[in-house]
Amino acid sequence: MFIAGAFVPSPPLLVPELNGLAVAETDELRRAVLDIARQLAAATDWVVVGTGDTSTEVLPTARGTFRGYGADVPVALGPAAAGEPDPELPLAALVAGWMRDRVAPRTSVEVHILADDTDPGTCVNLGEKLRERLDADSVPRALLVVADGPATLTAKAPGAFDPRSGTVDAGLADALTAGDPDALLALDPGLCSEVRLGGRAAWQTLAGVFTAPPDSATVTYSAAPYGVGYHAGMWCP
């Protein structure tokens, strides 16, 4: 039973141990992300969608660590996770595992990473297949998209400033607030690549899961504290 499609950003600075003395700067974002996790805690399974250099999947038996980002903070993707924490786990998997460990330790997390350049049709096809699985029985399941907006919103952003990025991020925010899957599908892959909106494929997979608009759409955080668009919220079927 599909209960919700949630979305959160992927900055490693969500993890307090990675922030040092600047931890207070991300308190609002961290609270918003953990509140999303609490709302999803009733789900037995989270199906996570993120993006990366190449497509891959991560099973609920995996463990990871944020060691590669500056602190050895281990995470687990499920109650049966075992083995040494993998520092090469995709960032979306690490963030989802961190959320799970803090507020939903009984939940199992399965992660689908799409290559950044995955075409929209493939994203929609994956979303439709995931929706079939999410709806398959009475077990409560949730979708969690871990993705960012453009990384070129200010001069100090990771990708420097691109004057087109503000319009792109505003369009993304409007689509998420309105619960508009068609607007997500309208994100142009070429433009998104140029303004470093690396999460485009994950956003378009969300559109594939919601072939019809959600019954409700809520955005609880939308800002760009480091020149990167961060959005957190939830669509409910």
PDB file of C-alpha atoms in Angstrom:
ATOM      1  CA  MET A   1       0.000   0.000   0.000  1.00  0.00           C
ATOM      2  CA  PHE A   2       1.564   3.241  -1.169  1.00  0.00           C
ATOM      3  CA  ILE A   3       1.217   5.824   1.602  1.00  0.00           C
ATOM      4  CA  ALA A   4       3.390   8.752   0.479  1.00  0.00           C
ATOM      5  CA  GLY A   5       6.010  10.082  -1.881  1.00  0.00           C
ATOM      6  CA  ALA A   6       8.409  12.278   0.060  1.00  0.00           C
ATOM      7  CA  PHE A   7      11.419  14.299  -1.041  1.00  0.00           C
ATOM      8  CA  VAL A   8      14.462  15.647   0.766  1.00  0.00           C
ATOM      9  CA  PRO A   9      17.794  17.133  -0.339  1.00  0.00           C
ATOM     10  CA  SER A  10      21.131  15.352  -0.111  1.00  0.00           C
ATOM     11  CA  PRO A  11      23.721  17.645   1.536  1.00  0.00           C
ATOM     12  CA  PRO A  12      26.126  15.740   3.804  1.00  0.00           C
ATOM     13  CA  LEU A  13      25.914  18.747   6.142  1.00  0.00           C
ATOM     14  CA  LEU A  14      22.605  17.323   7.356  1.00  0.00           C
ATOM     15  CA  VAL A  15      24.824  15.188   9.585  1.00  0.00           C
ATOM     16  CA  PRO A  16      25.821  17.263  12.652  1.00  0.00           C
ATOM     17  CA  GLU A  17      29.190  15.546  12.960  1.00  0.00           C
ATOM     18  CA  LEU A  18      30.146  16.950   9.551  1.00  0.00           C
ATOM     19  CA  ASN A  19      29.290  20.536  10.455  1.00  0.00           C
ATOM     20  CA  GLY A  20      31.685  21.350  13.263  1.00  0.00           C
ATOM     21  CA  LEU A  21      30.993  24.754  14.781  1.00  0.00           C
ATOM     22  CA  ALA A  22      28.550  25.636  11.971  1.00  0.00           C
ATOM     23  CA  VAL A  23      25.983  23.002  12.961  1.00  0.00           C
ATOM     24  CA  ALA A  24      23.359  25.635  13.844  1.00  0.00           C
ATOM     25  CA  GLU A  25      23.385  26.884  10.247  1.00  0.00           C
ATOM     26  CA  THR A  26      21.631  23.719   9.093  1.00  0.00           C
ATOM     27  CA  ASP A  27      19.286  23.200  12.056  1.00  0.00           C
ATOM     28  CA  GLU A  28      16.159  24.269  10.163  1.00  0.00           C
ATOM     29  CA  LEU A  29      16.907  22.003   7.216  1.00  0.00           C
ATOM     30  CA  ARG A  30      17.808  19.094   9.489  1.00  0.00           C
ATOM     31  CA  ARG A  31      14.547  19.458  11.416  1.00  0.00           C
ATOM     32  CA  ALA A  32      12.558  19.482   8.179  1.00  0.00           C
ATOM     33  CA  VAL A  33      14.288  16.347   6.879  1.00  0.00           C
ATOM     34  CA  LEU A  34      13.883  14.409  10.123  1.00  0.00           C
ATOM     35  CA  ASP A  35      10.236  15.455  10.316  1.00  0.00           C
ATOM     36  CA  ILE A  36       9.737  13.892   6.886  1.00  0.00           C
ATOM     37  CA  ALA A  37      11.391  10.723   8.175  1.00  0.00           C
ATOM     38  CA  ARG A  38       9.065  10.639  11.175  1.00  0.00           C
ATOM     39  CA  GLN A  39       6.052  10.912   8.891  1.00  0.00           C
ATOM     40  CA  LEU A  40       7.365   7.963   6.873  1.00  0.00           C
ATOM     41  CA  ALA A  41       8.213   5.852   9.927  1.00  0.00           C
ATOM     42  CA  ALA A  42       4.895   3.996   9.668  1.00  0.00           C
ATOM     43  CA  ALA A  43       6.052   2.502   6.377  1.00  0.00           C
ATOM     44  CA  THR A  44       7.631  -0.934   6.541  1.00  0.00           C
ATOM     45  CA  ASP A  45       9.707  -0.202   3.446  1.00  0.00           C
ATOM     46  CA  TRP A  46      11.168   2.920   1.873  1.00  0.00           C
ATOM     47  CA  VAL A  47      11.954   2.853  -1.824  1.00  0.00           C
ATOM     48  CA  VAL A  48      14.572   5.545  -2.332  1.00  0.00           C
ATOM     49  CA  VAL A  49      15.416   7.192  -5.648  1.00  0.00           C
ATOM     50  CA  GLY A  50      18.533   9.297  -6.145  1.00  0.00           C
ATOM     51  CA  THR A  51      21.064  10.135  -8.835  1.00  0.00           C
ATOM     52  CA  GLY A  52      24.772   9.594  -9.401  1.00  0.00           C
ATOM     53  CA  ASP A  53      27.438   9.120 -12.042  1.00  0.00           C
ATOM     54  CA  THR A  54      26.112   5.648 -12.908  1.00  0.00           C
ATOM     55  CA  SER A  55      22.942   3.676 -12.256  1.00  0.00           C
ATOM     56  CA  THR A  56      23.019   1.162  -9.422  1.00  0.00           C
ATOM     57  CA  GLU A  57      20.884  -0.372  -6.681  1.00  0.00           C
ATOM     58  CA  VAL A  58      21.590  -0.748  -2.972  1.00  0.00           C
ATOM     59  CA  LEU A  59      19.850  -3.397  -0.869  1.00  0.00           C
ATOM     60  CA  PRO A  60      18.530  -3.093   2.706  1.00  0.00           C
ATOM     61  CA  THR A  61      21.365  -5.323   3.926  1.00  0.00           C
ATOM     62  CA  ALA A  62      23.939  -2.611   3.183  1.00  0.00           C
ATOM     63  CA  ARG A  63      25.796  -0.442   5.664  1.00  0.00           C
ATOM     64  CA  GLY A  64      27.610   2.763   4.810  1.00  0.00           C
ATOM     65  CA  THR A  65      29.601   5.577   6.358  1.00  0.00           C
ATOM     66  CA  PHE A  66      30.052   9.310   5.802  1.00  0.00           C
ATOM     67  CA  ARG A  67      33.800   8.860   6.293  1.00  0.00           C
ATOM     68  CA  GLY A  68      34.451  10.121   2.778  1.00  0.00           C
ATOM     69  CA  TYR A  69      32.721  13.392   3.682  1.00  0.00           C
ATOM     70  CA  GLY A  70      34.778  14.063   6.782  1.00  0.00           C
ATOM     71  CA  ALA A  71      33.452  11.977   9.684  1.00  0.00           C
ATOM     72  CA  ASP A  72      33.035   8.250  10.263  1.00  0.00           C
ATOM     73  CA  VAL A  73      29.272   8.285  10.873  1.00  0.00           C
ATOM     74  CA  PRO A  74      27.928   4.797  10.079  1.00  0.00           C
ATOM     75  CA  VAL A  75      24.422   4.135   8.737  1.00  0.00           C
ATOM     76  CA  ALA A  76      22.376   1.011   8.064  1.00  0.00           C
ATOM     77  CA  LEU A  77      19.697   0.504   5.416  1.00  0.00           C
ATOM     78  CA  GLY A  78      17.724  -2.099   7.315  1.00  0.00           C
ATOM     79  CA  PRO A  79      17.363  -4.088  10.533  1.00  0.00           C
ATOM     80  CA  ALA A  80      19.329  -6.962   8.972  1.00  0.00           C
ATOM     81  CA  ALA A  81      22.158  -4.802   7.607  1.00  0.00           C
ATOM     82  CA  ALA A  82      25.563  -6.324   8.292  1.00  0.00           C
ATOM     83  CA  GLY A  83      29.219  -6.133   7.374  1.00  0.00           C
ATOM     84  CA  GLU A  84      31.708  -3.300   7.308  1.00  0.00           C
ATOM     85  CA  PRO A  85      30.276   0.145   6.507  1.00  0.00           C
ATOM     86  CA  ASP A  86      30.963   0.991   2.868  1.00  0.00           C
ATOM     87  CA  PRO A  87      32.388   4.516   2.367  1.00  0.00           C
ATOM     88  CA  GLU A  88      31.549   4.286  -1.358  1.00  0.00           C
ATOM     89  CA  LEU A  89      27.791   3.984  -0.823  1.00  0.00           C
ATOM     90  CA  PRO A  90      25.932   6.581  -2.953  1.00  0.00           C
ATOM     91  CA  LEU A  91      25.130   9.811  -1.128  1.00  0.00           C
ATOM     92  CA  ALA A  92      21.363   9.317  -1.495  1.00  0.00           C
ATOM     93  CA  ALA A  93      21.696   5.940   0.231  1.00  0.00           C
ATOM     94  CA  LEU A  94      23.776   7.444   3.037  1.00  0.00           C
ATOM     95  CA  VAL A  95      21.243  10.229   3.636  1.00  0.00           C
ATOM     96  CA  ALA A  96      18.309   7.796   3.616  1.00  0.00           C
ATOM     97  CA  GLY A  97      20.161   5.479   6.000  1.00  0.00           C
ATOM     98  CA  TRP A  98      20.944   8.387   8.321  1.00  0.00           C
ATOM     99  CA  MET A  99      17.248   9.348   8.374  1.00  0.00           C
ATOM    100  CA  ARG A 100      16.203   5.758   8.981  1.00  0.00           C
ATOM    101  CA  ASP A 101      18.660   5.191  11.819  1.00  0.00           C
ATOM    102  CA  ARG A 102      17.428   8.220  13.720  1.00  0.00           C
ATOM    103  CA  VAL A 103      13.657   7.855  13.546  1.00  0.00           C
ATOM    104  CA  ALA A 104      12.641   4.639  11.725  1.00  0.00           C
ATOM    105  CA  PRO A 105      14.996   1.814  12.787  1.00  0.00           C
ATOM    106  CA  ARG A 106      12.493  -0.938  11.884  1.00  0.00           C
ATOM    107  CA  THR A 107      12.202   0.238   8.284  1.00  0.00           C
ATOM    108  CA  SER A 108      14.001  -1.409   5.361  1.00  0.00           C
ATOM    109  CA  VAL A 109      15.461   0.886   2.703  1.00  0.00           C
ATOM    110  CA  GLU A 110      15.964  -0.111  -0.928  1.00  0.00           C
ATOM    111  CA  VAL A 111      17.820   2.415  -3.074  1.00  0.00           C
ATOM    112  CA  HIS A 112      17.659   3.010  -6.826  1.00  0.00           C
ATOM    113  CA  ILE A 113      20.343   5.330  -8.193  1.00  0.00           C
ATOM    114  CA  LEU A 114      19.838   6.686 -11.699  1.00  0.00           C
ATOM    115  CA  ALA A 115      22.660   8.067 -13.805  1.00  0.00           C
ATOM    116  CA  ASP A 116      22.464  11.855 -13.970  1.00  0.00           C
ATOM    117  CA  ASP A 117      21.874  11.750 -17.728  1.00  0.00           C
ATOM    118  CA  THR A 118      19.050   9.175 -17.667  1.00  0.00           C
ATOM    119  CA  ASP A 119      16.448  10.203 -20.241  1.00  0.00           C
ATOM    120  CA  PRO A 120      12.972  11.275 -19.032  1.00  0.00           C
ATOM    121  CA  GLY A 121      11.234   8.290 -20.621  1.00  0.00           C
ATOM    122  CA  THR A 122      13.371   5.847 -18.655  1.00  0.00           C
ATOM    123  CA  CYS A 123      12.664   7.799 -15.462  1.00  0.00           C
ATOM    124  CA  VAL A 124       8.916   7.636 -16.044  1.00  0.00           C
ATOM    125  CA  ASN A 125       9.098   3.927 -16.837  1.00  0.00           C
ATOM    126  CA  LEU A 126      10.942   3.255 -13.572  1.00  0.00           C
ATOM    127  CA  GLY A 127       8.446   5.392 -11.658  1.00  0.00           C
ATOM    128  CA  GLU A 128       5.496   3.478 -13.075  1.00  0.00           C
ATOM    129  CA  LYS A 129       7.098   0.132 -12.197  1.00  0.00           C
ATOM    130  CA  LEU A 130       7.864   1.328  -8.678  1.00  0.00           C
ATOM    131  CA  ARG A 131       4.255   2.469  -8.250  1.00  0.00           C
ATOM    132  CA  GLU A 132       3.033  -1.011  -9.177  1.00  0.00           C
ATOM    133  CA  ARG A 133       5.251  -2.475  -6.462  1.00  0.00           C
ATOM    134  CA  LEU A 134       4.294   0.158  -3.909  1.00  0.00           C
ATOM    135  CA  ASP A 135       0.599  -0.555  -4.515  1.00  0.00           C
ATOM    136  CA  ALA A 136       0.980  -4.340  -4.681  1.00  0.00           C
ATOM    137  CA  ASP A 137      -0.368  -5.323  -1.254  1.00  0.00           C
ATOM    138  CA  SER A 138      -1.490  -4.003   2.135  1.00  0.00           C
ATOM    139  CA  VAL A 139       2.031  -3.525   3.526  1.00  0.00           C
ATOM    140  CA  PRO A 140       2.624   0.240   4.035  1.00  0.00           C
ATOM    141  CA  ARG A 141       5.370   1.470   1.721  1.00  0.00           C
ATOM    142  CA  ALA A 142       6.747   4.905   0.887  1.00  0.00           C
ATOM    143  CA  LEU A 143       8.794   6.511  -1.852  1.00  0.00           C
ATOM    144  CA  LEU A 144      11.636   8.820  -0.825  1.00  0.00           C
ATOM    145  CA  VAL A 145      13.329  10.997  -3.442  1.00  0.00           C
ATOM    146  CA  VAL A 146      16.736  12.266  -2.317  1.00  0.00           C
ATOM    147  CA  ALA A 147      17.659  15.037  -4.739  1.00  0.00           C
ATOM    148  CA  ASP A 148      18.708  18.680  -4.966  1.00  0.00           C
ATOM    149  CA  GLY A 149      17.860  21.658  -7.116  1.00  0.00           C
ATOM    150  CA  PRO A 150      20.443  23.641  -9.117  1.00  0.00           C
ATOM    151  CA  ALA A 151      23.928  24.037  -7.646  1.00  0.00           C
ATOM    152  CA  THR A 152      24.504  27.398  -9.344  1.00  0.00           C
ATOM    153  CA  LEU A 153      22.198  29.770  -7.461  1.00  0.00           C
ATOM    154  CA  THR A 154      24.845  32.106  -6.012  1.00  0.00           C
ATOM    155  CA  ALA A 155      28.426  33.151  -6.691  1.00  0.00           C
ATOM    156  CA  LYS A 156      29.624  30.900  -3.858  1.00  0.00           C
ATOM    157  CA  ALA A 157      27.618  27.876  -5.015  1.00  0.00           C
ATOM    158  CA  PRO A 158      29.521  24.686  -5.922  1.00  0.00           C
ATOM    159  CA  GLY A 159      28.983  25.411  -9.614  1.00  0.00           C
ATOM    160  CA  ALA A 160      29.405  29.198  -9.342  1.00  0.00           C
ATOM    161  CA  PHE A 161      26.527  31.413 -10.472  1.00  0.00           C
ATOM    162  CA  ASP A 162      24.339  30.782 -13.495  1.00  0.00           C
ATOM    163  CA  PRO A 163      21.655  33.448 -14.038  1.00  0.00           C
ATOM    164  CA  ARG A 164      19.256  30.840 -15.420  1.00  0.00           C
ATOM    165  CA  SER A 165      19.307  28.719 -12.279  1.00  0.00           C
ATOM    166  CA  GLY A 166      16.898  30.874 -10.266  1.00  0.00           C
ATOM    167  CA  THR A 167      14.124  30.395 -12.807  1.00  0.00           C
ATOM    168  CA  VAL A 168      14.782  26.654 -12.975  1.00  0.00           C
ATOM    169  CA  ASP A 169      14.741  26.266  -9.190  1.00  0.00           C
ATOM    170  CA  ALA A 170      11.598  28.380  -8.864  1.00  0.00           C
ATOM    171  CA  GLY A 171       9.901  26.159 -11.432  1.00  0.00           C
ATOM    172  CA  LEU A 172      10.943  23.064  -9.498  1.00  0.00           C
ATOM    173  CA  ALA A 173       9.663  24.543  -6.237  1.00  0.00           C
ATOM    174  CA  ASP A 174       6.357  25.511  -7.850  1.00  0.00           C
ATOM    175  CA  ALA A 175       5.911  22.004  -9.281  1.00  0.00           C
ATOM    176  CA  LEU A 176       6.559  20.385  -5.911  1.00  0.00           C
ATOM    177  CA  THR A 177       4.227  22.786  -4.099  1.00  0.00           C
ATOM    178  CA  ALA A 178       1.434  22.314  -6.634  1.00  0.00           C
ATOM    179  CA  GLY A 179       1.831  18.544  -6.883  1.00  0.00           C
ATOM    180  CA  ASP A 180       2.347  18.883 -10.632  1.00  0.00           C
ATOM    181  CA  PRO A 181       4.022  15.816 -12.183  1.00  0.00           C
ATOM    182  CA  ASP A 182       3.727  17.290 -15.682  1.00  0.00           C
ATOM    183  CA  ALA A 183       5.858  20.261 -14.637  1.00  0.00           C
ATOM    184  CA  LEU A 184       8.527  17.874 -13.345  1.00  0.00           C
ATOM    185  CA  LEU A 185       8.469  16.041 -16.665  1.00  0.00           C
ATOM    186  CA  ALA A 186       8.967  19.382 -18.413  1.00  0.00           C
ATOM    187  CA  LEU A 187      12.398  19.856 -16.808  1.00  0.00           C
ATOM    188  CA  ASP A 188      14.807  20.082 -19.739  1.00  0.00           C
ATOM    189  CA  PRO A 189      17.705  17.612 -19.380  1.00  0.00           C
ATOM    190  CA  GLY A 190      20.169  19.847 -21.214  1.00  0.00           C
ATOM    191  CA  LEU A 191      19.360  22.974 -19.229  1.00  0.00           C
ATOM    192  CA  CYS A 192      19.337  21.020 -15.963  1.00  0.00           C
ATOM    193  CA  SER A 193      22.807  19.710 -16.738  1.00  0.00           C
ATOM    194  CA  GLU A 194      24.066  23.213 -17.488  1.00  0.00           C
ATOM    195  CA  VAL A 195      22.736  24.662 -14.207  1.00  0.00           C
ATOM    196  CA  ARG A 196      23.915  21.554 -12.355  1.00  0.00           C
ATOM    197  CA  LEU A 197      20.493  20.294 -11.340  1.00  0.00           C
ATOM    198  CA  GLY A 198      21.852  16.784 -10.849  1.00  0.00           C
ATOM    199  CA  GLY A 199      18.650  15.427  -9.302  1.00  0.00           C
ATOM    200  CA  ARG A 200      16.592  15.897 -12.469  1.00  0.00           C
ATOM    201  CA  ALA A 201      16.249  12.157 -13.150  1.00  0.00           C
ATOM    202  CA  ALA A 202      15.026  11.509  -9.598  1.00  0.00           C
ATOM    203  CA  TRP A 203      12.444  14.300  -9.853  1.00  0.00           C
ATOM    204  CA  GLN A 204      11.164  12.847 -13.117  1.00  0.00           C
ATOM    205  CA  THR A 205      10.932   9.401 -11.533  1.00  0.00           C
ATOM    206  CA  LEU A 206       8.673  10.981  -8.902  1.00  0.00           C
ATOM    207  CA  ALA A 207       6.511  12.183 -11.793  1.00  0.00           C
ATOM    208  CA  GLY A 208       6.371   8.624 -13.098  1.00  0.00           C
ATOM    209  CA  VAL A 209       5.154   7.352  -9.737  1.00  0.00           C
ATOM    210  CA  PHE A 210       2.415   9.998  -9.762  1.00  0.00           C
ATOM    211  CA  THR A 211       0.949   9.677 -13.247  1.00  0.00           C
ATOM    212  CA  ALA A 212      -2.054  11.491 -11.755  1.00  0.00           C
ATOM    213  CA  PRO A 213      -1.578  14.482  -9.432  1.00  0.00           C
ATOM    214  CA  PRO A 214      -1.417  13.657  -5.704  1.00  0.00           C
ATOM    215  CA  ASP A 215      -4.399  14.252  -3.439  1.00  0.00           C
ATOM    216  CA  SER A 216      -2.205  16.544  -1.343  1.00  0.00           C
ATOM    217  CA  ALA A 217       1.169  18.217  -1.796  1.00  0.00           C
ATOM    218  CA  THR A 218       3.165  19.897   0.957  1.00  0.00           C
ATOM    219  CA  VAL A 219       6.556  21.600   0.898  1.00  0.00           C
ATOM    220  CA  THR A 220       8.003  22.211   4.361  1.00  0.00           C
ATOM    221  CA  TYR A 221      11.408  23.567   3.354  1.00  0.00           C
ATOM    222  CA  SER A 222      12.529  25.427   0.244  1.00  0.00           C
ATOM    223  CA  ALA A 223      15.721  27.479   0.350  1.00  0.00           C
ATOM    224  CA  ALA A 224      19.276  27.690  -0.964  1.00  0.00           C
ATOM    225  CA  PRO A 225      21.522  28.297   2.057  1.00  0.00           C
ATOM    226  CA  TYR A 226      24.704  27.311   0.200  1.00  0.00           C
ATOM    227  CA  GLY A 227      23.714  28.301  -3.310  1.00  0.00           C
ATOM    228  CA  VAL A 228      22.062  24.914  -3.933  1.00  0.00           C
ATOM    229  CA  GLY A 229      18.297  24.473  -4.110  1.00  0.00           C
ATOM    230  CA  TYR A 230      17.049  22.316  -1.238  1.00  0.00           C
ATOM    231  CA  HIS A 231      13.410  21.212  -1.055  1.00  0.00           C
ATOM    232  CA  ALA A 232      11.679  18.943   1.469  1.00  0.00           C
ATOM    233  CA  GLY A 233       8.071  17.866   1.456  1.00  0.00           C
ATOM    234  CA  MET A 234       5.573  15.167   0.633  1.00  0.00           C
ATOM    235  CA  TRP A 235       3.009  14.127  -1.949  1.00  0.00           C
ATOM    236  CA  CYS A 236       0.229  11.841  -0.747  1.00  0.00           C
ATOM    237  CA  PRO A 237      -1.799   9.703  -3.182  1.00  0.00           C
TER     238      PRO A 237
END
